[in-house]
PDB file of C-alpha atoms in Angstrom:
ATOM      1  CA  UNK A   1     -24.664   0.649  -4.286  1.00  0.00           C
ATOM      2  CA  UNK A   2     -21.923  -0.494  -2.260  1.00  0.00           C
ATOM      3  CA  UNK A   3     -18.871   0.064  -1.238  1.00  0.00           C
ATOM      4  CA  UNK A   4     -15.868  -2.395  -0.978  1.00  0.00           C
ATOM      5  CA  UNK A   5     -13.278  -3.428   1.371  1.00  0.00           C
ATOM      6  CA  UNK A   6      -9.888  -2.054  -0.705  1.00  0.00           C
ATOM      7  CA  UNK A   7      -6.428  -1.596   1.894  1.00  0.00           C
ATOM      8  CA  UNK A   8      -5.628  -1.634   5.350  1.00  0.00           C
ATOM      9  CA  UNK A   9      -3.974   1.505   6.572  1.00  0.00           C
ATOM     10  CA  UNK A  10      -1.076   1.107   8.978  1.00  0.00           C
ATOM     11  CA  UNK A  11       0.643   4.150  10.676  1.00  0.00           C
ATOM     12  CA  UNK A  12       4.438   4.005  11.303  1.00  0.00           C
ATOM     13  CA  UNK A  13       7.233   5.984  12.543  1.00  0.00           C
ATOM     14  CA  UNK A  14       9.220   4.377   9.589  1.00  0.00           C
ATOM     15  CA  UNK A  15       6.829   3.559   6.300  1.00  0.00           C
ATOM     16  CA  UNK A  16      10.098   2.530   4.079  1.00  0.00           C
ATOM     17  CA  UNK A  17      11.578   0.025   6.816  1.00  0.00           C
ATOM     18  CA  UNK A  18       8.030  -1.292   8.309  1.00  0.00           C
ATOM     19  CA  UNK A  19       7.256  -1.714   4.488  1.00  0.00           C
ATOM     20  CA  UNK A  20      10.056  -4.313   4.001  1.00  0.00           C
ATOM     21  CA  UNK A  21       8.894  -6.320   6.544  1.00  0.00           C
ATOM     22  CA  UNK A  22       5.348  -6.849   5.586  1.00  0.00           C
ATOM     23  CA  UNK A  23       6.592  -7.343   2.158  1.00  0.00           C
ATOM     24  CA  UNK A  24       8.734 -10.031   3.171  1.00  0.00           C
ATOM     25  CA  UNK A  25       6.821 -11.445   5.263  1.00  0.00           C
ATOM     26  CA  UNK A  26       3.755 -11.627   3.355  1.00  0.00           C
ATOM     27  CA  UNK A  27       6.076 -12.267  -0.495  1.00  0.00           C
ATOM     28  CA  UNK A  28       4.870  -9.214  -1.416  1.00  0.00           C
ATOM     29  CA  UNK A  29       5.976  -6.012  -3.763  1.00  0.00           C
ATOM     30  CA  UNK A  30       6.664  -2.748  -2.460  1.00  0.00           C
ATOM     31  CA  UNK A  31       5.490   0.585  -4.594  1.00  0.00           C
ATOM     32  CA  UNK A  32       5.355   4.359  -3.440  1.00  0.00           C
ATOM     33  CA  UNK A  33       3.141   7.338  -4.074  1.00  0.00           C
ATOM     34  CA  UNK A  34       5.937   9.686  -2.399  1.00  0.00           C
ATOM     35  CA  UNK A  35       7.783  10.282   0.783  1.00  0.00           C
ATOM     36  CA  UNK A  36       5.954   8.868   3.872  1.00  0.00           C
ATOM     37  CA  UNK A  37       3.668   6.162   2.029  1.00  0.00           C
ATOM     38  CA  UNK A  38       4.398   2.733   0.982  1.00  0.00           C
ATOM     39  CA  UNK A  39       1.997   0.572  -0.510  1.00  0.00           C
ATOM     40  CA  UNK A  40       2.436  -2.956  -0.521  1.00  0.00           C
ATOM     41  CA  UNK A  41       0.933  -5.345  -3.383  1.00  0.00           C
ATOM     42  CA  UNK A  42       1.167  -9.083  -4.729  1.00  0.00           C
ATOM     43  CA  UNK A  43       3.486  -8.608  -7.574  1.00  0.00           C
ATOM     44  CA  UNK A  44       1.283  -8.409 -10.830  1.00  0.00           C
ATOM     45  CA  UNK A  45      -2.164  -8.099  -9.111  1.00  0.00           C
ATOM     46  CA  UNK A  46      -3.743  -4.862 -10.236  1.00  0.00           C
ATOM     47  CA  UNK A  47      -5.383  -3.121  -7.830  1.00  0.00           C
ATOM     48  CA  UNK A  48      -8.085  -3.367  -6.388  1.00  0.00           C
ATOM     49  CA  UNK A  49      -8.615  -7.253  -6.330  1.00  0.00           C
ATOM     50  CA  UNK A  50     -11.135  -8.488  -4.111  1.00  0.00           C
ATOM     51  CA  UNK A  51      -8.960 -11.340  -3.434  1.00  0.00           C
ATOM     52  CA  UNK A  52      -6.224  -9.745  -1.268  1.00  0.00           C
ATOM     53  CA  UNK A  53      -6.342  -6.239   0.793  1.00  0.00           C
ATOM     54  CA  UNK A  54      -3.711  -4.224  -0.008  1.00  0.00           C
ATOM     55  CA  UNK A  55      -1.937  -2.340   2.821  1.00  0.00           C
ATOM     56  CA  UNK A  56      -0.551   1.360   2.886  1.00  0.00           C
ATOM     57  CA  UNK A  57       1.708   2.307   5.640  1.00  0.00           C
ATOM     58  CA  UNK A  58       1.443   5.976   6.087  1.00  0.00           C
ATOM     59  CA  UNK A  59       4.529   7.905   8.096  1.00  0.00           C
ATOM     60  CA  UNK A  60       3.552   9.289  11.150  1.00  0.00           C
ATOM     61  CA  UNK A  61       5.828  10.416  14.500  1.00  0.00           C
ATOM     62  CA  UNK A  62       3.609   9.456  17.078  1.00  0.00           C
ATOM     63  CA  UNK A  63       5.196   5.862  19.042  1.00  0.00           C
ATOM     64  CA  UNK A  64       2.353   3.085  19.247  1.00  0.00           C
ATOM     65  CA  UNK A  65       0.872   2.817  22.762  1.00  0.00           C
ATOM     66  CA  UNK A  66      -1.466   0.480  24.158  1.00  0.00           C
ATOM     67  CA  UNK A  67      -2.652  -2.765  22.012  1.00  0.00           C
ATOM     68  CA  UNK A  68      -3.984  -2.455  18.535  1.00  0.00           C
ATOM     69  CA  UNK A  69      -7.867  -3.226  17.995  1.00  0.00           C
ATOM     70  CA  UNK A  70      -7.253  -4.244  14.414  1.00  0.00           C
ATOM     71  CA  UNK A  71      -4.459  -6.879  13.931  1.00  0.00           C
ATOM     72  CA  UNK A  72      -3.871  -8.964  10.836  1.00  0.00           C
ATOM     73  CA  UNK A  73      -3.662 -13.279  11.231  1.00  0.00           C
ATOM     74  CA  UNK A  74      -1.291 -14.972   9.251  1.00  0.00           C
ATOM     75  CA  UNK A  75      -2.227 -18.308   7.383  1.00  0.00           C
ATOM     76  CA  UNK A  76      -0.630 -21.521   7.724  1.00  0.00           C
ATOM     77  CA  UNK A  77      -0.821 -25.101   5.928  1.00  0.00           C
ATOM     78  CA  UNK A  78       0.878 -26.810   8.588  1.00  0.00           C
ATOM     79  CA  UNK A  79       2.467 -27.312  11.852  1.00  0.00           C
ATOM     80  CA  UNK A  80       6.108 -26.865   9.997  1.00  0.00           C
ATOM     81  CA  UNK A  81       4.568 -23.942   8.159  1.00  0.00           C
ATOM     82  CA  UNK A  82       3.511 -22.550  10.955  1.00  0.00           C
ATOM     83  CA  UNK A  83       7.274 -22.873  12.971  1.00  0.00           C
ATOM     84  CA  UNK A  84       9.134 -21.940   9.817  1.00  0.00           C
ATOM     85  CA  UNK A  85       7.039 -18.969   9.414  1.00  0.00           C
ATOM     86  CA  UNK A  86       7.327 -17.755  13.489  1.00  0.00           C
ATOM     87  CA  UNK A  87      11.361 -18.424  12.737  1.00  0.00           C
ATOM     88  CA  UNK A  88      11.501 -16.504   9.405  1.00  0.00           C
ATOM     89  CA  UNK A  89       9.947 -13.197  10.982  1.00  0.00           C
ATOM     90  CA  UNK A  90      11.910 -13.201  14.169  1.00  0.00           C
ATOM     91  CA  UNK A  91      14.708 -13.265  11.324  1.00  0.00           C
ATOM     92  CA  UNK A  92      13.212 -10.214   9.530  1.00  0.00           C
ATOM     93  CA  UNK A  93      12.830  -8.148  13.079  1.00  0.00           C
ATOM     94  CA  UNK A  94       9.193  -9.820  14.969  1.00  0.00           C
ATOM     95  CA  UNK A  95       9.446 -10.527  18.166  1.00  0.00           C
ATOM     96  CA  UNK A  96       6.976 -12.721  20.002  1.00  0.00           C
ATOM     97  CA  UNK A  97       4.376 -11.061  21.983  1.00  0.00           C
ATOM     98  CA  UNK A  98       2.335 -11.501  24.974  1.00  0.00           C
ATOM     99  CA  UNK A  99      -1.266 -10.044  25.185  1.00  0.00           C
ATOM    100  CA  UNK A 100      -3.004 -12.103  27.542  1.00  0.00           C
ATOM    101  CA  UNK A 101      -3.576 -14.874  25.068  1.00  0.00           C
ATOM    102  CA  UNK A 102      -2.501 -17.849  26.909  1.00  0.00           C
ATOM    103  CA  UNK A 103      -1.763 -21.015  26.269  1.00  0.00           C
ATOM    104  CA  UNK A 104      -3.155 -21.169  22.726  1.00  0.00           C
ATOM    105  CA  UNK A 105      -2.152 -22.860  18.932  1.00  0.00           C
ATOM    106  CA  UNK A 106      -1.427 -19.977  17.416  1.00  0.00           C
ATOM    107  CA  UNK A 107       1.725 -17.903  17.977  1.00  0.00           C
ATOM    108  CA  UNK A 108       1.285 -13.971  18.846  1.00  0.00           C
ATOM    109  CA  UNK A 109       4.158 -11.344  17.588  1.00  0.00           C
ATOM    110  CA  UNK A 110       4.715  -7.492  16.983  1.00  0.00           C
ATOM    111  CA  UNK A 111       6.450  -6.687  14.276  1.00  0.00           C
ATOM    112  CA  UNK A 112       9.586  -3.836  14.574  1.00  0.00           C
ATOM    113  CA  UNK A 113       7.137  -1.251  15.091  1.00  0.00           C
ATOM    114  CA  UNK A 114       5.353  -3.049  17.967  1.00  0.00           C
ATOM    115  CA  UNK A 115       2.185  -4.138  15.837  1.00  0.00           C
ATOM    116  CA  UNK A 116       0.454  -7.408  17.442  1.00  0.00           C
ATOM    117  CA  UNK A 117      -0.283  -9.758  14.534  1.00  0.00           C
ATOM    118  CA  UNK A 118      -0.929 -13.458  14.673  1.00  0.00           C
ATOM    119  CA  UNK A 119       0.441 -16.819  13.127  1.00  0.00           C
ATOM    120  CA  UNK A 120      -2.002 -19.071  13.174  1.00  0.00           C
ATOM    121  CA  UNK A 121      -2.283 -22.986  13.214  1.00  0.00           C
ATOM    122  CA  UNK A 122      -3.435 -24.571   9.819  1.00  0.00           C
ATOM    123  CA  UNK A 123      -7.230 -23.979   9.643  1.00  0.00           C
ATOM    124  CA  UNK A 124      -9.120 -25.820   6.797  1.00  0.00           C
ATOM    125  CA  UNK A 125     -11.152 -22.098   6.423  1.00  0.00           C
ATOM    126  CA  UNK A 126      -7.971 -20.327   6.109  1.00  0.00           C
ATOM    127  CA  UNK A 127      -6.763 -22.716   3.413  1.00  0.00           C
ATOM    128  CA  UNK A 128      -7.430 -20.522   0.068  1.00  0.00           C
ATOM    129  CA  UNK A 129      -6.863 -16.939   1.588  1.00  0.00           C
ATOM    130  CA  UNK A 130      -3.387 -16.156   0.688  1.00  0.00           C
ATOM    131  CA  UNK A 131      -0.912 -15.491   3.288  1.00  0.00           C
ATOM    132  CA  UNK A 132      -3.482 -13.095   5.252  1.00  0.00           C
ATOM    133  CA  UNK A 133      -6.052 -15.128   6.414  1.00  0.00           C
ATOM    134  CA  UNK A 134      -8.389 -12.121   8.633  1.00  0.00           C
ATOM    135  CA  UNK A 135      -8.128  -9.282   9.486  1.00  0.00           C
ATOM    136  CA  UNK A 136      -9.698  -9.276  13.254  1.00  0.00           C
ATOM    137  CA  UNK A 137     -10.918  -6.004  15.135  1.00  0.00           C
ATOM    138  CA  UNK A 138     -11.678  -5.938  18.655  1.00  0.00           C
ATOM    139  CA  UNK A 139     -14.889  -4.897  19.266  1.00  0.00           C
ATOM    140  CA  UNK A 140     -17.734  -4.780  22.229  1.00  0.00           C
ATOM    141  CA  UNK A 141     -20.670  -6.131  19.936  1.00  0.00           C
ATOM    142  CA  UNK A 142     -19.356  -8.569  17.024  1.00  0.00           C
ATOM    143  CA  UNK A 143     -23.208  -8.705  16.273  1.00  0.00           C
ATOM    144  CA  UNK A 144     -23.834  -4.846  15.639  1.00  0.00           C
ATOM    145  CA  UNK A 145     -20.465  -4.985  13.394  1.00  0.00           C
ATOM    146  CA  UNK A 146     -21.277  -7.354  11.150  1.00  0.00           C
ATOM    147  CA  UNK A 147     -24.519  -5.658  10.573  1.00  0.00           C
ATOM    148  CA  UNK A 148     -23.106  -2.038   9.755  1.00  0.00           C
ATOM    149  CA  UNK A 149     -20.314  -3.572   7.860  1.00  0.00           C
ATOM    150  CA  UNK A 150     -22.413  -6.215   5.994  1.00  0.00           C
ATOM    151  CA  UNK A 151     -24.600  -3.441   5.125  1.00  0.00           C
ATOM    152  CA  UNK A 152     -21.944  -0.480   4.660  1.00  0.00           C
ATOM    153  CA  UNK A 153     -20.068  -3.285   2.068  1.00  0.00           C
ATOM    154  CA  UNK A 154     -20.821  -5.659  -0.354  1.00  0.00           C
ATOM    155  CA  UNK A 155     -18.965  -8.314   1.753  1.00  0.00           C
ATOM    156  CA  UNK A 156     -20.994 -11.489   3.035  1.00  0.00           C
ATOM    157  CA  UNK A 157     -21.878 -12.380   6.667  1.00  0.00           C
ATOM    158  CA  UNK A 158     -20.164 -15.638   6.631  1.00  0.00           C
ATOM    159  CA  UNK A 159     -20.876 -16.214  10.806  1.00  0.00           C
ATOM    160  CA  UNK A 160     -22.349 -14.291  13.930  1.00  0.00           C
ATOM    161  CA  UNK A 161     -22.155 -15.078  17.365  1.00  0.00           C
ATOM    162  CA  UNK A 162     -22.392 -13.241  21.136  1.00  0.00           C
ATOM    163  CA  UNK A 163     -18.738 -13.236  20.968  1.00  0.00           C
ATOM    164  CA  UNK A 164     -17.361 -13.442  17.250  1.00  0.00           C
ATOM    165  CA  UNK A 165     -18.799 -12.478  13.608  1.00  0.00           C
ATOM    166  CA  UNK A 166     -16.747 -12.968   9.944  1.00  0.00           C
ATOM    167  CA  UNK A 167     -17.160 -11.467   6.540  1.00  0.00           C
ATOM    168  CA  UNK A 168     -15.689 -12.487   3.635  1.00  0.00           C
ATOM    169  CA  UNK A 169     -16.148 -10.474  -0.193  1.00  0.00           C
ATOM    170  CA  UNK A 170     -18.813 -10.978  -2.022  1.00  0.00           C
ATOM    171  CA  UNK A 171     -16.515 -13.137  -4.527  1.00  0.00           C
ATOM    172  CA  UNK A 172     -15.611 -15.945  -1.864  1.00  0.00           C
ATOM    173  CA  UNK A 173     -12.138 -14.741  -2.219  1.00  0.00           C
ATOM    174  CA  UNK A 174      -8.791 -13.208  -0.031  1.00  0.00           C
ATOM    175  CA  UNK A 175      -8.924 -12.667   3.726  1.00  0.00           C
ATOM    176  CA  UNK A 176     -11.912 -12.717   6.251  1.00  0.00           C
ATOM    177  CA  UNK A 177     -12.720  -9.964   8.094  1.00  0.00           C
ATOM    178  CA  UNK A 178     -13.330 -10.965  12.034  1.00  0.00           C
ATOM    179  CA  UNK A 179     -14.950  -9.190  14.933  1.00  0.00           C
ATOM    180  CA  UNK A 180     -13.808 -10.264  18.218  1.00  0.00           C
ATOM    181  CA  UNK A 181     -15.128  -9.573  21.455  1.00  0.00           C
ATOM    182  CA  UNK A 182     -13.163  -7.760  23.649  1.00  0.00           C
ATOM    183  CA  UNK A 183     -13.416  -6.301  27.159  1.00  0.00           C
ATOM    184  CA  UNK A 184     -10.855  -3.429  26.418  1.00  0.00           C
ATOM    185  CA  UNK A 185     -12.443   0.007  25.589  1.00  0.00           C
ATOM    186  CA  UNK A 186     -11.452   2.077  22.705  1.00  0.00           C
ATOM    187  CA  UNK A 187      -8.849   4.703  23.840  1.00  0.00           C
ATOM    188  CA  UNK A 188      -7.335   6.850  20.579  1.00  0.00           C
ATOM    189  CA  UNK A 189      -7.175   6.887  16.942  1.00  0.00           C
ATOM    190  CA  UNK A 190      -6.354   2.982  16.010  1.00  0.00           C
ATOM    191  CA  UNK A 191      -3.060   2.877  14.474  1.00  0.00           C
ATOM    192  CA  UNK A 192      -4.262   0.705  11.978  1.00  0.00           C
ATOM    193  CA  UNK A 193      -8.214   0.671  10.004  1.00  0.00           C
ATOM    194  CA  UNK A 194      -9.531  -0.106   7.384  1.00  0.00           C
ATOM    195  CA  UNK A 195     -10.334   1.854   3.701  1.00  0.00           C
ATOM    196  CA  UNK A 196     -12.786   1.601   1.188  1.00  0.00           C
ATOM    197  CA  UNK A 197     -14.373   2.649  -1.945  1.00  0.00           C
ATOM    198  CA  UNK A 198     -17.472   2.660  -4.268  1.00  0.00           C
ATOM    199  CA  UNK A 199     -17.128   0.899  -7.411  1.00  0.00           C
ATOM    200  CA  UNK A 200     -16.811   2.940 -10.244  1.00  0.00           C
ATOM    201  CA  UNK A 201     -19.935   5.140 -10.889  1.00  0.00           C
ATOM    202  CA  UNK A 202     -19.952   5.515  -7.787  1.00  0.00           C
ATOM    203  CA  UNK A 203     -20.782   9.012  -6.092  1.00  0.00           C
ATOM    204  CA  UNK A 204     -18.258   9.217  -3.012  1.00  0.00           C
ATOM    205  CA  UNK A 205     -20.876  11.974  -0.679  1.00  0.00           C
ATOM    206  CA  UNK A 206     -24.340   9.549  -1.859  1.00  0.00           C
ATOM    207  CA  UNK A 207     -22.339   6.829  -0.233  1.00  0.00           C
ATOM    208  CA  UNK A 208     -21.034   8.692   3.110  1.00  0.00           C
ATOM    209  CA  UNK A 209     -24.778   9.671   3.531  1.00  0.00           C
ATOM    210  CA  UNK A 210     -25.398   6.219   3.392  1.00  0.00           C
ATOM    211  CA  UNK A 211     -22.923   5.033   5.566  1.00  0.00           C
ATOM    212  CA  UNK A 212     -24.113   7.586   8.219  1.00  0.00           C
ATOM    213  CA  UNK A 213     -28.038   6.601   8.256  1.00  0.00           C
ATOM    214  CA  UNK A 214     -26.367   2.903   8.662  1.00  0.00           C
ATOM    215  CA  UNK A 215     -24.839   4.344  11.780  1.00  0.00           C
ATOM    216  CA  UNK A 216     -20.909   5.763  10.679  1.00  0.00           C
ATOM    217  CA  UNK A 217     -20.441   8.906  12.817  1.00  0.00           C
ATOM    218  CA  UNK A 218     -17.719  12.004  11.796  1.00  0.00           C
ATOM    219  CA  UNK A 219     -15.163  11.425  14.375  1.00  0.00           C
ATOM    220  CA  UNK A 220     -13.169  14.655  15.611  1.00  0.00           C
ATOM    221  CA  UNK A 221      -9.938  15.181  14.821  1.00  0.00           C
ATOM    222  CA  UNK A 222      -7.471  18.261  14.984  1.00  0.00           C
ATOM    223  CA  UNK A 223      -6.548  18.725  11.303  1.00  0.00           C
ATOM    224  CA  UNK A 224      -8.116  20.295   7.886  1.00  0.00           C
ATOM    225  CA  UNK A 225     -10.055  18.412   6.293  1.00  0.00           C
ATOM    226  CA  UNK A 226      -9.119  20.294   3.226  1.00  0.00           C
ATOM    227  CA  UNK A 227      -6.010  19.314   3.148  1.00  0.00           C
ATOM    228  CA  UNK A 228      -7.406  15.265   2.401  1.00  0.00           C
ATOM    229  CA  UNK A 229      -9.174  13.980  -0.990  1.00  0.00           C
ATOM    230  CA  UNK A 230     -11.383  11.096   1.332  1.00  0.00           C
ATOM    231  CA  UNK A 231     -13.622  11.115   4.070  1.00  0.00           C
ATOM    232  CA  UNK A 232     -13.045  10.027   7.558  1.00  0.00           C
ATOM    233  CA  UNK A 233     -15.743   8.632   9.146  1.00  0.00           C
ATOM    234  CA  UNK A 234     -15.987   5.995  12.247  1.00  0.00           C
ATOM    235  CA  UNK A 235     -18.331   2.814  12.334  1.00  0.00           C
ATOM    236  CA  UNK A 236     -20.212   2.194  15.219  1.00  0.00           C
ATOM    237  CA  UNK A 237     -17.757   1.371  17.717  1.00  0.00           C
ATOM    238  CA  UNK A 238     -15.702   4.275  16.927  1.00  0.00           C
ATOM    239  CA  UNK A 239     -13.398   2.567  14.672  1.00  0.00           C
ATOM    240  CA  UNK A 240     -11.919   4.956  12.061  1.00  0.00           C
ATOM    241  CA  UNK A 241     -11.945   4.183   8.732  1.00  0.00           C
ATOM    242  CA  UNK A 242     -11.555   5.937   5.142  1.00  0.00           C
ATOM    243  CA  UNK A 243     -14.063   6.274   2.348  1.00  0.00           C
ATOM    244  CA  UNK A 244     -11.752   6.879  -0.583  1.00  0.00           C
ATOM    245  CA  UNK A 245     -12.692   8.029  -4.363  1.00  0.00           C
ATOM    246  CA  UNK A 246     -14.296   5.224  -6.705  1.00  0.00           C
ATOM    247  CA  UNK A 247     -12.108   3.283  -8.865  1.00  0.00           C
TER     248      UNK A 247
END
């Protein structure tokens, strides 16, 4: 059995103020399971959907340094969209950012926290997504990630390449997942990564053994495991990500 793509986890010095943004910038709803976590939601979606990833921003006190290997893409449905978009988040604290990108369509920002994200230019794939249309991930080997996470999920390969691969959920639903080949090395714990779950029935150590022969790895980490209800494990690239209780 697999697991499924649920939330994207997003560190921050701030949770309750970072949390605002992305809900107004994405139109969504902002809920709380206690000091130093907001989780953001479509209003009236029950969760999990496999049409949208939720995100959780989780309170922590180190800054951001360096660029993030997992930034979201915004969604557009026109060139308008697109500048009325780029002028409604510098209004709600972006700021446009430079990462080496060129001249290109789409429009590169951070958002208060420093947090590269994208707007894109209207894309007839994007076009049913909602108002996240990828998350991307940098990676070395876009081939080798959409194997283990094709495999470790029940998300389809939609496209591989030398130098890009997407995934999408098995329902032809929400956001794409993209791999994206990068020269940049891994340095750190990625400020932002992705979570996931079995469906219900599922048995949360069957699937982490599973995840492992497919290649996930127990990264190291100073702190008690204990102390957390989920498993951390990295894909194989490094990239941590969380393998939360079924629901």
């Amino acid at each position: 059995m697999a697991t499924r793509l649920v939330q994207i986890n997003m560190k921050a010095q701030d949770d309750t103020a970072l949390g605002r943004f992305w809900a107004e910038a994405l139109g969504w709803g902002i809920e709380s399971e206690g000091p130093g976590v907001t989780n953001l939601e479509p209003v009236g979606l029950p969760y999990p959907d496999p049409s949208v990833l939720f995100i959780d921003l989780v309170a922590r006190p180190e800054p951001k340094l360096g660029k993030n290997r997992v930034h979201l893409d915004l969604a557009t449905t026109s060139a308008a969209h697109q500048a009325e978009l780029v002028a409604r988040l510098k209004d709600l604290g972006a700021t446009l950012a430079d990462v080496g990108q060129g001249d290109v369509p789409w429009t590169v920002m951070a958002d208060p926290e420093g947090n590269e994200f994208c707007v894109l230019e209207p894309r007839p794939v994007y076009g049913d997504t909602g108002p996240v249309a990828a998350v991307v991930v940098d990676c070395a080997d876009p081939r080798e990630m959409a194997r283990f996470w094709g495999e470790a999920t029940d998300w389809t390969v939609h496209e591989v390449a030398d130098d890009h691969a997407s995934l999408r959920s098995a329902q032809g639903v929400g956001p794409y997942l993209e791999f994206v080949r990068t020269p940049d090395a891994k340095t750190g714990w990625n400020r932002v990564h992705l979570d996931i779950r079995p469906y219900p029935g599922g048995d949360v150590e069957v699937e982490a053994a599973r995840l492992r022969a497919l290649g996930a790895t127990d990264p190291g980490f100073g702190f008690d495991r204990s102390a957390i209800s989920w498993t951390v494990l990295a894909d194989p690239e490094g990239n941590e990500f969380c393998l939360l209780s079924p629901k």
